[in-house]
Tab-separated table of C-alpha atoms in Angstrom:
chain	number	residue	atom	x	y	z
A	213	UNK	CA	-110.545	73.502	5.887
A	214	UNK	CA	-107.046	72.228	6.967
A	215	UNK	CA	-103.476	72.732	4.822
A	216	UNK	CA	-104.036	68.696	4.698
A	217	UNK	CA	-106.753	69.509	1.868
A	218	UNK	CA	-103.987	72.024	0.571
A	219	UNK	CA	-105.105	71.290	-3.382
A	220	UNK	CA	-108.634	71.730	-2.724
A	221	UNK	CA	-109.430	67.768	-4.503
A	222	UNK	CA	-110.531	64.689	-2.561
A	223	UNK	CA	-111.985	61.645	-3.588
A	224	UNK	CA	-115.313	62.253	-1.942
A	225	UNK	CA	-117.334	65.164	-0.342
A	226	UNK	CA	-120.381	64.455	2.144
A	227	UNK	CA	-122.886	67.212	2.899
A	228	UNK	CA	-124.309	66.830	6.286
A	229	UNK	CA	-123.133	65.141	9.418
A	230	UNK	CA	-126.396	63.408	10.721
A	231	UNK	CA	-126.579	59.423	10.322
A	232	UNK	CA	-126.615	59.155	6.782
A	233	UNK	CA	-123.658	61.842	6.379
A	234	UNK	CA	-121.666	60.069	8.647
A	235	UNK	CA	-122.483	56.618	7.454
A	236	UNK	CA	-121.196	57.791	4.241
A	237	UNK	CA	-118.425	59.209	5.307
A	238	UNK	CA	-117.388	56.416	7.304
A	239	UNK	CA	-117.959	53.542	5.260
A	240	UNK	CA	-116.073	55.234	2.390
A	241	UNK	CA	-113.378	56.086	4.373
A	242	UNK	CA	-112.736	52.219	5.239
A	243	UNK	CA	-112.833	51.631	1.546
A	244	UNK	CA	-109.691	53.923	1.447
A	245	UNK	CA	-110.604	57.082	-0.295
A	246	UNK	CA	-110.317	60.790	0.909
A	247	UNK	CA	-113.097	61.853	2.405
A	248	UNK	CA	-114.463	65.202	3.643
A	249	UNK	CA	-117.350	65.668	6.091
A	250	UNK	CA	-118.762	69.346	5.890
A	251	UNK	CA	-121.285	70.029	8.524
A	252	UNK	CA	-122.511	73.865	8.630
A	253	UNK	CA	-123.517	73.649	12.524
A	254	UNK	CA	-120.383	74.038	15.239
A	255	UNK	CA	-120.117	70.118	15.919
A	256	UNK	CA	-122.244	67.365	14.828
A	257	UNK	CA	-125.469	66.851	16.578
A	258	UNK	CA	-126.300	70.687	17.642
A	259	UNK	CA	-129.610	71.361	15.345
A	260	UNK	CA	-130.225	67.827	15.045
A	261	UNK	CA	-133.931	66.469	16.739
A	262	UNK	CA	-135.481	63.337	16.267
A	263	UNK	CA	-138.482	60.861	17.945
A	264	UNK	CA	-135.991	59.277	19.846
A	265	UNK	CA	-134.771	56.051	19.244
A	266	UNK	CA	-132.090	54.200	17.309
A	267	UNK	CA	-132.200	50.672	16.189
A	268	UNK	CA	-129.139	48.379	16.460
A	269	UNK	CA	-128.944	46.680	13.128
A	270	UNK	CA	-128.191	49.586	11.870
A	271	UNK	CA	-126.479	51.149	14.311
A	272	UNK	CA	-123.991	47.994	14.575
A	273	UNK	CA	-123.812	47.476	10.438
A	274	UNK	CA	-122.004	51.379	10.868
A	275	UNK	CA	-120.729	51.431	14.139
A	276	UNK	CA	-119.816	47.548	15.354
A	277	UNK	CA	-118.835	48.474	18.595
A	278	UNK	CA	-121.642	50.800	18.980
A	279	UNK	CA	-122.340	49.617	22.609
A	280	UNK	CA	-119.736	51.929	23.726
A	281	UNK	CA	-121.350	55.115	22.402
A	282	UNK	CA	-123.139	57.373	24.715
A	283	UNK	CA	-126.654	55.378	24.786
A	284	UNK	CA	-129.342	56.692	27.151
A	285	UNK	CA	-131.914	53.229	27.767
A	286	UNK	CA	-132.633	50.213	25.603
A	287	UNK	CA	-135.970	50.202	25.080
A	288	UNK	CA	-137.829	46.851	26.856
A	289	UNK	CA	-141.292	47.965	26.005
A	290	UNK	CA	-143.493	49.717	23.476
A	291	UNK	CA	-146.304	51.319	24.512
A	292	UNK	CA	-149.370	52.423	21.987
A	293	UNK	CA	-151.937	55.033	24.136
A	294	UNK	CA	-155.383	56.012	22.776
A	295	UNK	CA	-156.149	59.491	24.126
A	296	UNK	CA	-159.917	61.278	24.826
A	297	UNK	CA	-160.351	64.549	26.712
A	298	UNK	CA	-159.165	62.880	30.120
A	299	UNK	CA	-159.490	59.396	29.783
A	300	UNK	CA	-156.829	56.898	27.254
A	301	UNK	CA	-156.297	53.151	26.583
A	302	UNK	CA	-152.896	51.969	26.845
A	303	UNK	CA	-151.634	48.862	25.027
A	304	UNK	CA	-147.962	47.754	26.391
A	305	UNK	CA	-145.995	45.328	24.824
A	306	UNK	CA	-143.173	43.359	25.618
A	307	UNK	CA	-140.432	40.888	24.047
A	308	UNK	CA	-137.263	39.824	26.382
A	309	UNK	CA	-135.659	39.227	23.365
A	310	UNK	CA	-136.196	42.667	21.930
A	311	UNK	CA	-134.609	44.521	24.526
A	312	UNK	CA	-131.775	44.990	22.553
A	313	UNK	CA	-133.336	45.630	19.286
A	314	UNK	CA	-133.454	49.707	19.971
A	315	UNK	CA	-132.103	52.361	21.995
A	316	UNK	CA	-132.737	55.649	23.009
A	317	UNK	CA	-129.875	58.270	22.392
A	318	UNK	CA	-129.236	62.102	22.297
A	319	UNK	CA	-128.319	63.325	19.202
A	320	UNK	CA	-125.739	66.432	20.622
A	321	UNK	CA	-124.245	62.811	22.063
A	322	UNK	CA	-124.327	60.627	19.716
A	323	UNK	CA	-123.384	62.147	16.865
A	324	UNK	CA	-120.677	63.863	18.134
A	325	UNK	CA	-119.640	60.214	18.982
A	326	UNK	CA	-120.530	59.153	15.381
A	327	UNK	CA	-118.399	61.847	14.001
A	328	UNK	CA	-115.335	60.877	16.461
A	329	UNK	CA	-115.153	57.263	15.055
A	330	UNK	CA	-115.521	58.726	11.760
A	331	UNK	CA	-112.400	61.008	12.372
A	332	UNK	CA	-110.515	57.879	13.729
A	333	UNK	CA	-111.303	56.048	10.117
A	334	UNK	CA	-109.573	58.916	8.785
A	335	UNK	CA	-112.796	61.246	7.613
A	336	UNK	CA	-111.612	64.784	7.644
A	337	UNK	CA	-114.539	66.809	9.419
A	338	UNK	CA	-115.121	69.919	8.949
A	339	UNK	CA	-117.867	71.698	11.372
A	340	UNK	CA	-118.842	75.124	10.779
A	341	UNK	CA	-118.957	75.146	7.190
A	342	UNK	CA	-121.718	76.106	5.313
A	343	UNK	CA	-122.199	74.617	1.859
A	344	UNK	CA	-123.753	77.680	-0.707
A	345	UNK	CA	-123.810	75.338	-3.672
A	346	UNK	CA	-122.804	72.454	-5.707
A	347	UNK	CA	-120.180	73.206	-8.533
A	348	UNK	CA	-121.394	71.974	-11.464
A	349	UNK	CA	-119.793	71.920	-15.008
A	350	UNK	CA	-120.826	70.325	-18.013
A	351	UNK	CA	-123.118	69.291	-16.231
A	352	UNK	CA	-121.772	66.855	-13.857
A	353	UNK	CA	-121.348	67.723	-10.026
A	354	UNK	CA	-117.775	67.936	-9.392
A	355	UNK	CA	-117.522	70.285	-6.246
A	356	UNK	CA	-118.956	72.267	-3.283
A	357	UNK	CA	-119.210	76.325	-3.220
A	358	UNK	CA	-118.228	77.009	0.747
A	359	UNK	CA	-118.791	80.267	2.814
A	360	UNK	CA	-114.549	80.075	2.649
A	361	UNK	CA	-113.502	78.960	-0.571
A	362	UNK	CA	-114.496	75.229	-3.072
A	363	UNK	CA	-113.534	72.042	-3.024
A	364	UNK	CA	-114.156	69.574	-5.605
A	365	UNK	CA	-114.253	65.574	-5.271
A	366	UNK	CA	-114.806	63.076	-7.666
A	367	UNK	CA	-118.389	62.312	-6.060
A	368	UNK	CA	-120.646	64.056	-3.863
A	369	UNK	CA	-123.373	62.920	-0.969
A	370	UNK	CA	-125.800	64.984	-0.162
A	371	UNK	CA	-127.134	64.508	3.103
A	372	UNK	CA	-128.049	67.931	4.519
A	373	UNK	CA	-131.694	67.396	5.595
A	374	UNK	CA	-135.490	67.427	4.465
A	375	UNK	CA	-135.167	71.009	2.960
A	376	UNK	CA	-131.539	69.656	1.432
A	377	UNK	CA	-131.164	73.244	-1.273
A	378	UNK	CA	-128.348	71.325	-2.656
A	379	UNK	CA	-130.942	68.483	-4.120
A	380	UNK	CA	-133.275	71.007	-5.087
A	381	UNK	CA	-130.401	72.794	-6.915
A	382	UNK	CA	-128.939	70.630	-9.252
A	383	UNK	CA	-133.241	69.322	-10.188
A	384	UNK	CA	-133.172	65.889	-8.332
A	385	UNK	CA	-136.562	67.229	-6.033
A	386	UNK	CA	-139.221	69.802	-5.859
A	387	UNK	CA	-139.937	72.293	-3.138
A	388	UNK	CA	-141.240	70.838	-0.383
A	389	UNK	CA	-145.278	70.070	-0.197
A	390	UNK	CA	-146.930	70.898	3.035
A	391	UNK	CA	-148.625	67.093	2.839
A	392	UNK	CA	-145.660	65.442	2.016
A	393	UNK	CA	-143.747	67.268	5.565
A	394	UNK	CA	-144.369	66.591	9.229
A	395	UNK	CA	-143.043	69.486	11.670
A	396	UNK	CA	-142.729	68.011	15.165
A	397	UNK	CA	-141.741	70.040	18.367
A	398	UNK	CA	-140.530	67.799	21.184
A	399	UNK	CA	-139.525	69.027	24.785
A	400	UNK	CA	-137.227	67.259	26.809
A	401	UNK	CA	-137.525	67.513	31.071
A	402	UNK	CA	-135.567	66.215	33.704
A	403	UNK	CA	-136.822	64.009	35.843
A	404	UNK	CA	-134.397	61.572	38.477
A	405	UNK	CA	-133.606	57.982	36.878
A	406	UNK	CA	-135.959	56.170	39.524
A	407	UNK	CA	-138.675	58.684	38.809
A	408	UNK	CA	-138.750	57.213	35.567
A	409	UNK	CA	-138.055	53.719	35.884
A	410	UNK	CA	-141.009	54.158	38.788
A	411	UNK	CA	-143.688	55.837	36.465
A	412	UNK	CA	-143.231	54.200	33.731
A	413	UNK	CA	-142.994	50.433	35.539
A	414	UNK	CA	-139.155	49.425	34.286
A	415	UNK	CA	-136.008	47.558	35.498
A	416	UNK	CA	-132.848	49.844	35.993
A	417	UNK	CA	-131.184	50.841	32.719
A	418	UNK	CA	-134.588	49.839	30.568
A	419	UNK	CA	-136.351	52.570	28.672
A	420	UNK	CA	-140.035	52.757	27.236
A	421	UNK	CA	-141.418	54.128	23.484
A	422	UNK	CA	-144.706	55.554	23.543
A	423	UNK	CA	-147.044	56.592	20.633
A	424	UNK	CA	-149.880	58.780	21.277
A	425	UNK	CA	-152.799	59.198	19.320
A	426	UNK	CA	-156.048	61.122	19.383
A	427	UNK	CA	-156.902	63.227	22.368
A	428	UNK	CA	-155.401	67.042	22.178
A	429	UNK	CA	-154.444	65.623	18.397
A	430	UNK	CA	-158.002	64.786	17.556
A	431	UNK	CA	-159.218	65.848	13.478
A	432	UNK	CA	-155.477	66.280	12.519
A	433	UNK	CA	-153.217	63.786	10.827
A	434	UNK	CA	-150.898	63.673	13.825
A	435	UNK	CA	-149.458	61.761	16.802
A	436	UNK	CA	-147.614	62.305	19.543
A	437	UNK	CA	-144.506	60.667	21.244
A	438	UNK	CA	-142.869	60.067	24.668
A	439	UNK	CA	-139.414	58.590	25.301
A	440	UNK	CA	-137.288	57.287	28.325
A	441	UNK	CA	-133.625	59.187	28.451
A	442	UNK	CA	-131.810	58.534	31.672
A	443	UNK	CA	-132.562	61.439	33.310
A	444	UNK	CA	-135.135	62.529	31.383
A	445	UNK	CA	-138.104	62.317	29.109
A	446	UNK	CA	-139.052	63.451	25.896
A	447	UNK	CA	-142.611	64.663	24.605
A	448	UNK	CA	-143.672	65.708	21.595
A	449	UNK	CA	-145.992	65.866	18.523
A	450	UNK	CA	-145.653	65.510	14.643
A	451	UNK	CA	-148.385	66.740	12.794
A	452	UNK	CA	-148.952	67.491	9.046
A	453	UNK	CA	-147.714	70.668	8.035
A	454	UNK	CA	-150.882	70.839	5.643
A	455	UNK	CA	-153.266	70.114	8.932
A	456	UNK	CA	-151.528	73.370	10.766
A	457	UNK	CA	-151.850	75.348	8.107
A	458	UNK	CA	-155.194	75.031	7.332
A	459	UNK	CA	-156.452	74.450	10.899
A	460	UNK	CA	-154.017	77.628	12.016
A	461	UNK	CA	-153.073	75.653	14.951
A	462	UNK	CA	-149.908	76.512	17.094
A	463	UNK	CA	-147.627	73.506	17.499
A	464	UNK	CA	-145.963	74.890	20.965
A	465	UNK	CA	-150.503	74.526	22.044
A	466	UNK	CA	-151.098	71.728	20.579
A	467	UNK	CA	-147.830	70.478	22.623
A	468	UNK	CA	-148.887	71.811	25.650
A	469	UNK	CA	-152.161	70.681	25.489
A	470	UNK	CA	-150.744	66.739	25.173
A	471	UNK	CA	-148.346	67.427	27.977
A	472	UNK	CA	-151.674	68.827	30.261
A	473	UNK	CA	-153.343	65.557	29.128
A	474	UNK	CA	-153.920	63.717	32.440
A	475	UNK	CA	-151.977	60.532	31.155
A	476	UNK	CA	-148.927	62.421	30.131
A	477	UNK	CA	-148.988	65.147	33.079
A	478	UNK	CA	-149.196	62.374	35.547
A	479	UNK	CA	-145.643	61.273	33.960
A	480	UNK	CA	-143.774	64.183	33.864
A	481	UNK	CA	-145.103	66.021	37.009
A	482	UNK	CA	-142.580	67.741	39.029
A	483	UNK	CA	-139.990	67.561	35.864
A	484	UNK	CA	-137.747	70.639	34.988
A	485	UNK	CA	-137.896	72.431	31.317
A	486	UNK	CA	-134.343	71.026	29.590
A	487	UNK	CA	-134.822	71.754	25.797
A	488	UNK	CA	-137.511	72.726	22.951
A	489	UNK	CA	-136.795	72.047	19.635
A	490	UNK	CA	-138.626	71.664	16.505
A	491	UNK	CA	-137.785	70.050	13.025
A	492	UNK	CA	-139.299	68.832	9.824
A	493	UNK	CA	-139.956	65.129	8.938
A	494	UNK	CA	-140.741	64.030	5.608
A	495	UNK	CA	-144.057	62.180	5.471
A	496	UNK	CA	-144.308	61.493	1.650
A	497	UNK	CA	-143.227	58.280	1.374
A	498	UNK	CA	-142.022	55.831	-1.335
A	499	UNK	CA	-144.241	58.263	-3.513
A	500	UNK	CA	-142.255	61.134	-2.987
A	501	UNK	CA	-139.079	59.495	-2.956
A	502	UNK	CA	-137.458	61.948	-5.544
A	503	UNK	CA	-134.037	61.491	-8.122
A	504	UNK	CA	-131.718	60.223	-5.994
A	505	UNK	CA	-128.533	60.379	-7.904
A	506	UNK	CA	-127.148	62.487	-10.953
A	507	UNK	CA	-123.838	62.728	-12.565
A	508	UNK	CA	-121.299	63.280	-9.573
A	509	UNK	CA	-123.472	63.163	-6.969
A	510	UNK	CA	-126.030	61.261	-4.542
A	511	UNK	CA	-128.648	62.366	-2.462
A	512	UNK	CA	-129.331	60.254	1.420
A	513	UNK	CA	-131.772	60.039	4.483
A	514	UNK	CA	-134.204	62.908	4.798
A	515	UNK	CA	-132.735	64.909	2.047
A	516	UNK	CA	-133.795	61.977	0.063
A	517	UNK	CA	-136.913	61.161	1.966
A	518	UNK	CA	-136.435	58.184	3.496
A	519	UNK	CA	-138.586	57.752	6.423
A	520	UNK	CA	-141.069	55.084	7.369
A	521	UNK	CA	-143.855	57.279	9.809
A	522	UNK	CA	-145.207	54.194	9.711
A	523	UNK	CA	-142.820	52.783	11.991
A	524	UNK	CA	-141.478	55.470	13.151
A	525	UNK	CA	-138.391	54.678	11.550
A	526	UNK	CA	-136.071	57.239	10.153
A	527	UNK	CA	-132.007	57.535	11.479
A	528	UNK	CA	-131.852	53.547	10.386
A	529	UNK	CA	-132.868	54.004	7.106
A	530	UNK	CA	-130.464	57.311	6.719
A	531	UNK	CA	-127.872	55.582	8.256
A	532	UNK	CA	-128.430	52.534	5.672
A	533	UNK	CA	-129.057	54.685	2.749
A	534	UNK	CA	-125.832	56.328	3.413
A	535	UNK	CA	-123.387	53.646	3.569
A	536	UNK	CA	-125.112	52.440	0.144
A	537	UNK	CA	-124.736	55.751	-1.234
A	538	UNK	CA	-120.862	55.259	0.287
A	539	UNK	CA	-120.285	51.948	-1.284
A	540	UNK	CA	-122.120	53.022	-4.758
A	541	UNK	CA	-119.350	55.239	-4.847
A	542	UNK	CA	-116.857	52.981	-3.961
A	543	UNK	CA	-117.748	50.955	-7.259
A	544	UNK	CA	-117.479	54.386	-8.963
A	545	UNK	CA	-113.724	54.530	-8.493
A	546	UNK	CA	-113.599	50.841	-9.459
A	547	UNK	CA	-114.944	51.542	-12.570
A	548	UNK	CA	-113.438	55.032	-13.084
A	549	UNK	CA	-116.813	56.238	-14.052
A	550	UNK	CA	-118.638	59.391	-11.450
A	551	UNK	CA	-121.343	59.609	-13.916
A	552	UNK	CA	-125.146	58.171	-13.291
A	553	UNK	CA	-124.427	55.181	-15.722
A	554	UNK	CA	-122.733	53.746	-12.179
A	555	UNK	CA	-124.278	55.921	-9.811
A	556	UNK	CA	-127.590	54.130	-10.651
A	557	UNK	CA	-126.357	51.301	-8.564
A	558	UNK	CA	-127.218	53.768	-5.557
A	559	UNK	CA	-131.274	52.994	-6.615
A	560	UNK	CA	-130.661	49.362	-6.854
A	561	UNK	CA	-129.139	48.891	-3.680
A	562	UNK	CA	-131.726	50.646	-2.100
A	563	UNK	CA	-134.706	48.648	-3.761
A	564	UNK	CA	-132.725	45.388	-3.192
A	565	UNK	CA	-132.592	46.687	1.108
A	566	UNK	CA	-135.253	46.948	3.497
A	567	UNK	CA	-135.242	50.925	2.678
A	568	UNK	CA	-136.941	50.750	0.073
A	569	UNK	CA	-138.786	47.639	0.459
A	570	UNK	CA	-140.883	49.013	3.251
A	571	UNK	CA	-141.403	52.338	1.971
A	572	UNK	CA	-143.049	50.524	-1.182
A	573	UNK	CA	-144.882	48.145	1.467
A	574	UNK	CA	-146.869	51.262	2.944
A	575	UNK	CA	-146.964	53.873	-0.047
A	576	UNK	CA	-150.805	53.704	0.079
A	577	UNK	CA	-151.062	53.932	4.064
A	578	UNK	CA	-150.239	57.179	4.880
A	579	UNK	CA	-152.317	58.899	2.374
A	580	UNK	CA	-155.187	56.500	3.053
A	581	UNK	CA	-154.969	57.657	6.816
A	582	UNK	CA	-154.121	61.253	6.195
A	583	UNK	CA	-157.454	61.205	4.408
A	584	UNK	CA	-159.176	59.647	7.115
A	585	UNK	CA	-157.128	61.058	10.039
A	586	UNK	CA	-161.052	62.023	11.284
A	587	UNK	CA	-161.799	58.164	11.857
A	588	UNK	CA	-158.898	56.235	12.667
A	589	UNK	CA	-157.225	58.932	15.048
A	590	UNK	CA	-159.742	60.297	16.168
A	591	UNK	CA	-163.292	59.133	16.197
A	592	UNK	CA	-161.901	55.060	16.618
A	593	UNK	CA	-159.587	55.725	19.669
A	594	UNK	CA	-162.233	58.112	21.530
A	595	UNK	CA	-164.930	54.950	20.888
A	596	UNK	CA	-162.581	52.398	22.238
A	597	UNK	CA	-162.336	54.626	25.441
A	598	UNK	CA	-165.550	55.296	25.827
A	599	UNK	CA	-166.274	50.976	25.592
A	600	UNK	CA	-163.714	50.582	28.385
A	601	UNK	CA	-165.318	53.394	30.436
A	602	UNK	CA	-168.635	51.633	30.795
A	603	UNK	CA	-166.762	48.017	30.604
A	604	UNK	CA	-164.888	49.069	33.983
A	605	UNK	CA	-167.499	50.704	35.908
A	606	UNK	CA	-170.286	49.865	38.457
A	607	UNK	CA	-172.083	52.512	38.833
A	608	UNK	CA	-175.409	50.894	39.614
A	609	UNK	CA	-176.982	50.955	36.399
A	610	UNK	CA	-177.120	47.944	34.455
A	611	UNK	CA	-174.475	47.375	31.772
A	612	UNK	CA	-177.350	46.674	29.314
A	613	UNK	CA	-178.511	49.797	28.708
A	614	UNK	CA	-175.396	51.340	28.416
A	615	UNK	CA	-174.253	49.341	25.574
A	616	UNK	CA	-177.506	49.213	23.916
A	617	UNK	CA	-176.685	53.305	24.158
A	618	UNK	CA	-173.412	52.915	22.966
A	619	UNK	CA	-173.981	51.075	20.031
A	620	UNK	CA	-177.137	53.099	19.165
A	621	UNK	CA	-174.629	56.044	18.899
A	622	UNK	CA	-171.641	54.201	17.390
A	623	UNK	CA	-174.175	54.016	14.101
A	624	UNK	CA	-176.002	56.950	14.535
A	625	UNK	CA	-173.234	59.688	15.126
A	626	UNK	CA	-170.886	57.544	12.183
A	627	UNK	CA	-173.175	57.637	9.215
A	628	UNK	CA	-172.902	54.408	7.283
A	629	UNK	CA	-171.381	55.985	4.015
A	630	UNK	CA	-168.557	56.831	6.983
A	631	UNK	CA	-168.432	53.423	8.410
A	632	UNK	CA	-168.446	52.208	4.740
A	633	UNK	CA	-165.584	54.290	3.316
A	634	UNK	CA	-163.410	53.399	6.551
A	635	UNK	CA	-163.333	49.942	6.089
A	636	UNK	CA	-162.390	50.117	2.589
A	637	UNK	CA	-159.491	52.254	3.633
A	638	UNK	CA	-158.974	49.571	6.009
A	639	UNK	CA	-158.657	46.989	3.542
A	640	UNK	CA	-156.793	48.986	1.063
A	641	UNK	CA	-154.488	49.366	4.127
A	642	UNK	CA	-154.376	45.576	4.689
A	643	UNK	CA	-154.707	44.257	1.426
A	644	UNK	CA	-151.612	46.717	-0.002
A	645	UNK	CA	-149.549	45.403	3.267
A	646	UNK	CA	-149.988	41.690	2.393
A	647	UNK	CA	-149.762	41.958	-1.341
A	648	UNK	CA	-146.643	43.900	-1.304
A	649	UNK	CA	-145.208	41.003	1.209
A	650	UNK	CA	-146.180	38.409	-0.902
A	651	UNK	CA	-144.343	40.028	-3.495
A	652	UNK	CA	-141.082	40.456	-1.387
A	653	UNK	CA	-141.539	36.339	-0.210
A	654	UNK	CA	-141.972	35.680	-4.463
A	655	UNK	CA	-139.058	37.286	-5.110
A	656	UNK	CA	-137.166	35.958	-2.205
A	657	UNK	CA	-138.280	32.574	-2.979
A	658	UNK	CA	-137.176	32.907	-6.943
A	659	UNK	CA	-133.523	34.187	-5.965
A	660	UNK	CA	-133.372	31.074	-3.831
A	661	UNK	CA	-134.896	28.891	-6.917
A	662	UNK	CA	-131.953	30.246	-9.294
């Protein structure tokens, strides 16, 4: 730490320089406190992996003139591919006025950028620091135990990841369950910019979001990803932690084996090894949303669970969660009260903001298709190829008998107690997305009453 820090008190600490760490920071910085970013890697951005892309709301609510950060592509399409052995189903789409809705970026870029507006707001950062523990007394967090010496602050943000020790410290979560945790491994090659926009059919400057599913995946609760840098793409795979363990499957083979897939290979051929990395992503959802605030201190973004896998949607809401968690604070020193009688307000925000909202919206889905990752990932994608292999083919026999073939096995190799218990996961799926949104609308619609 610096001789600016000389009594070892600020107003606020924040654990973690990712996007809810610096969202924090930054946002209570502007409010005019003291702030302190402690990040335990060498500069913000150097273990940090993600999917891939970043969506401007959020991106702009932090950073407004986020445009001149170090953005790879804005994405122009979404693509959704159904994998078999050899043969997949792609489904593109595209909105002109979406093109600016997301964005890829590298995170050794960004957030170094994220950091260096942060510093110009007047956050202190301090890299290379490794947090041992909270300081607690009387049982209120007032501090952080450093590898060099503590520091104390009136309130503290935790925002040091999905393992975050400091929230499973001071009792606001459990260890980590296997099925509530993702680990993805993601490799990144180079490949030259018109390569890309050749391959994968975009203008100059555009990128493309892909979601895999099925194929090399197939019987695991899984899916795979490839995104448009530059110069480069990015593949990888997320798949449960539970599946892995109990399957004993490799995640560098079960990479490899997507990347060998003829739809993928065909993308990346001749492309040069940058970067493997791996990482953990929370998959538990608003149900395993744990404590997220005690006396002194808040807890944001992964360490706090906050990811929609749904959507595949996680550095917007840590970047949201943590300027809540910022401006919870904020009211803190208003009131002149650290303890979780104010800190509360933290939860609120968050249930009254799309964070939580959404999470709530899909608490059922992910279970529902963890439990039948067999069907809908698997059996369901590798049917749909299979129609559009005999839809697209003349091969001189007539297309009668192959579809009298195809449905004969569609009911015979899929029992009907299968078939059965698939569409009621189906409708619970449906059924808990549209009554949870009909909810939301009430409650919209009864704000805008009073």
């Amino acid at each position: 730490m610096s001789e600016e820090i000389i009594q070892n008190k600020v107003d606020i600490i924040v654990v973690g320089a990712g996007p809810a760490g610096v969202s924090a920071a930054i946002t209570a910085a502007r409010g005019g406190k003291k702030v302190v970013l402690v990040e335990r890697a060498p500069y913000a951005g150097a273990k940090n992996m993600y999917g891939g892309v970043i969506y401007s709301h959020a991106a702009q609510e932090i950073f407004p003139n986020y445009k001149e950060a170090p953005v790879e592509r804005y994405i122009s399409k979404h693509n959704y591919v159904l994998l078999s052995d050899e043969d997949s189903t792609e489904i593109s789409y595209k909105n002109p006025s979406h093109e600016k809705c997301a964005f890829v970026a590298i995170r050794a870029k960004w957030d170094k950028w994220c950091v260096q507006e942060a510093v110009k707001e007047g956050v202190y950062f301090a890299p290379d620091t490794l947090v041992k523990e909270l300081i607690v007394k009387d049982g209120k967090v007032v501090g952080i135990t450093t590898d060099v010496e503590d520091f104390y602050a009136d309130v503290v943000i935790i925002a040091d990841g999905v393992n975050s020790l400091l929230a499973r410290q001071i009792g606001l979560r459990e260890d980590i369950k296997p099925k509530n945790v993702a680990l993805a491994v993601k490799e990144v090659i180079r490949l030259a910019p018109e390569v890309i926009e050749k391959r994968f059919s975009l203008k100059e400057g555009t990128g493309c979001a892909m979601e895999l599913v099925g194929g090399p995946l197939a019987q695991m609760f899984g899916m795979g990803i490839v995104y448009t840098n530059k110069d480069s793409v990015a593949v990888g795979i997320g798949v449960s932690l539970e599946d892995l363990k109990t399957r004993k499957v490799k995640p560098y083979e079960l990479l490899d084996a997507v990347k060998k897939h003829p739809f993928v290979a065909e993308l990346i051929e001749g492309g040069e090894l940058l970067e493997y990395s791996a990482h953990l992503i929370p998959e538990g959802g608003y149900k395993a949303v744990p404590k997220l605030y005690t006396d002194g201190a808040m807890v944001a973004g992964d360490a706090a669970g906050l990811v929609n896998n749904v959507h595949f949607e996680g550095t917007n809401l840590a970047m949201i969660s943590g300027k809540l968690a910022a401006q919870t604070a904020l009211e803190a020193f208003e009131r002149g009260d650290f303890s979780s009688n104010t800190l509360c307000l933290y939860k609120k925000m968050l249930e009254n903001s799309f964070v939580l909202k959404d999470l709530k919206t899909y608490k059922d889905v992910v279970h529902t298709l963890s439990g039948r990752a067999g069907s809908f990932l698997t059996y369901y994608p590798a049917k749909v190829n299979e129609f559009f292999s005999i839809f697209t083919c003349a091969d001189g026999v007539p297309k009668k008998g192959n579809f009298q073939k195809f449905t004969k096995e569609f009911f015979t190799k899929r029992s009907l107690s299968e078939l059965f218990k698939d569409a009621i996961a189906g409708i619970k799926i449906v059924f808990g997305i549209l009554t949870v949104s009909y909810t939301h609308l009430r409650a919209h619609e009864t704000e805008a009453d009073l």
